[in-house]
Amino acid sequence: MQLSLEKELTIACADSLRQQLQKLADNDDKEISIDGSAVERIDTAVLQLFVSFSKLLSGQERQLAWQDPSESLVESAEQIGLRNMLNISTDGKCNNQE
């Protein structure tokens, strides 16, 4: 199952996004794919929401996969130290964590 993100992800849209993520979590897919190619701006609150979502999936032995994360998304996650935790690579592909 896949979710395509909007270009502006601010705290104002965090609750709506949380609801969308919950719907994704409620299905049985082993891997949830998020298309981050359109993201131009993302707040820390939204990145923290993705961390929580990623931990939820991990606890269910499921995986969050990023598809084409934008440079803004990667840089924002890197600036606050969440890039590795969110498994977002700088080349637009998923990191392989060991």
Short mmCIF file of C-alpha atoms in Angstrom, two decimals:
data_model
loop_
_atom_site.label_atom_id
_atom_site.label_comp_id
_atom_site.label_asym_id
_atom_site.label_seq_id
_atom_site.Cartn_x
_atom_site.Cartn_y
_atom_site.Cartn_z
CA MET A 1 0.00 0.00 0.00
CA GLN A 2 1.30 3.48 -0.83
CA LEU A 3 0.76 7.02 0.38
CA SER A 4 1.84 10.02 -1.69
CA LEU A 5 2.81 13.02 0.41
CA GLU A 6 1.84 16.60 -0.31
CA LYS A 7 4.42 19.33 -0.93
CA GLU A 8 3.88 21.10 2.43
CA LEU A 9 3.73 18.97 5.58
CA THR A 10 3.29 21.26 8.55
CA ILE A 11 1.99 20.77 12.05
CA ALA A 12 -1.38 22.01 10.76
CA CYS A 13 -1.78 18.86 8.66
CA ALA A 14 -0.28 16.44 11.22
CA ASP A 15 -3.63 15.15 12.53
CA SER A 16 -4.95 14.48 9.03
CA LEU A 17 -1.71 12.72 8.12
CA ARG A 18 -1.86 10.69 11.34
CA GLN A 19 -5.31 9.47 10.33
CA GLN A 20 -4.05 8.47 6.89
CA LEU A 21 -1.11 6.61 8.44
CA GLN A 22 -3.47 4.82 10.83
CA LYS A 23 -5.50 3.56 7.86
CA LEU A 24 -2.29 2.24 6.33
CA ALA A 25 -1.35 0.57 9.60
CA ASP A 26 -4.76 -1.12 9.78
CA ASN A 27 -4.20 -3.10 6.57
CA ASP A 28 -2.22 -6.33 6.36
CA ASP A 29 0.50 -5.27 3.91
CA LYS A 30 4.01 -6.18 5.09
CA GLU A 31 5.48 -3.06 3.53
CA ILE A 32 4.03 0.44 3.54
CA SER A 33 5.42 2.68 0.82
CA ILE A 34 5.52 6.46 1.13
CA ASP A 35 6.19 8.60 -1.93
CA GLY A 36 8.03 11.68 -0.71
CA SER A 37 8.97 13.10 -4.10
CA ALA A 38 6.65 16.12 -3.87
CA VAL A 39 7.75 17.27 -0.39
CA GLU A 40 9.15 20.79 -0.40
CA ARG A 41 8.70 21.57 3.30
CA ILE A 42 8.27 19.31 6.31
CA ASP A 43 8.00 20.25 9.98
CA THR A 44 9.71 18.44 12.83
CA ALA A 45 6.30 17.42 14.20
CA VAL A 46 5.53 15.54 10.99
CA LEU A 47 8.94 13.85 10.98
CA GLN A 48 8.28 12.75 14.56
CA LEU A 49 4.93 11.36 13.41
CA PHE A 50 6.78 9.27 10.83
CA VAL A 51 9.15 8.02 13.53
CA SER A 52 6.18 6.86 15.61
CA PHE A 53 4.62 5.23 12.57
CA SER A 54 7.87 3.49 11.68
CA LYS A 55 8.18 2.13 15.23
CA LEU A 56 4.58 0.92 15.12
CA LEU A 57 5.24 -0.97 11.89
CA SER A 58 8.51 -2.38 13.20
CA GLY A 59 6.71 -3.73 16.25
CA GLN A 60 4.37 -5.56 13.86
CA GLU A 61 7.34 -6.92 11.86
CA ARG A 62 6.40 -4.65 8.97
CA GLN A 63 8.47 -2.09 7.10
CA LEU A 64 8.20 1.54 6.05
CA ALA A 65 9.73 2.11 2.61
CA TRP A 66 10.39 5.55 1.15
CA GLN A 67 9.93 6.03 -2.58
CA ASP A 68 11.86 8.92 -4.14
CA PRO A 69 12.20 11.10 -1.05
CA SER A 70 12.75 14.71 -2.10
CA GLU A 71 15.95 16.54 -1.26
CA SER A 72 13.98 18.70 1.20
CA LEU A 73 12.65 15.64 2.98
CA VAL A 74 16.08 14.02 3.22
CA GLU A 75 17.77 17.23 4.38
CA SER A 76 15.11 17.97 7.00
CA ALA A 77 15.37 14.46 8.43
CA GLU A 78 19.18 14.72 8.41
CA GLN A 79 19.21 18.12 10.14
CA ILE A 80 17.34 16.82 13.18
CA GLY A 81 19.08 13.45 13.24
CA LEU A 82 16.17 11.28 12.09
CA ARG A 83 17.34 10.22 8.62
CA ASN A 84 18.76 6.88 9.77
CA MET A 85 15.91 6.22 12.18
CA LEU A 86 13.45 6.77 9.34
CA ASN A 87 15.58 4.72 6.95
CA ILE A 88 15.78 7.51 4.35
CA SER A 89 18.88 7.54 2.19
CA THR A 90 20.47 10.54 0.52
CA ASP A 91 20.31 8.92 -2.91
CA GLY A 92 16.52 8.61 -2.89
CA LYS A 93 16.49 4.88 -2.11
CA CYS A 94 15.84 2.97 1.07
CA ASN A 95 18.77 2.33 3.37
CA ASN A 96 19.56 -1.27 4.15
CA GLN A 97 19.85 -1.51 7.88
CA GLU A 98 21.61 -4.45 9.41
#
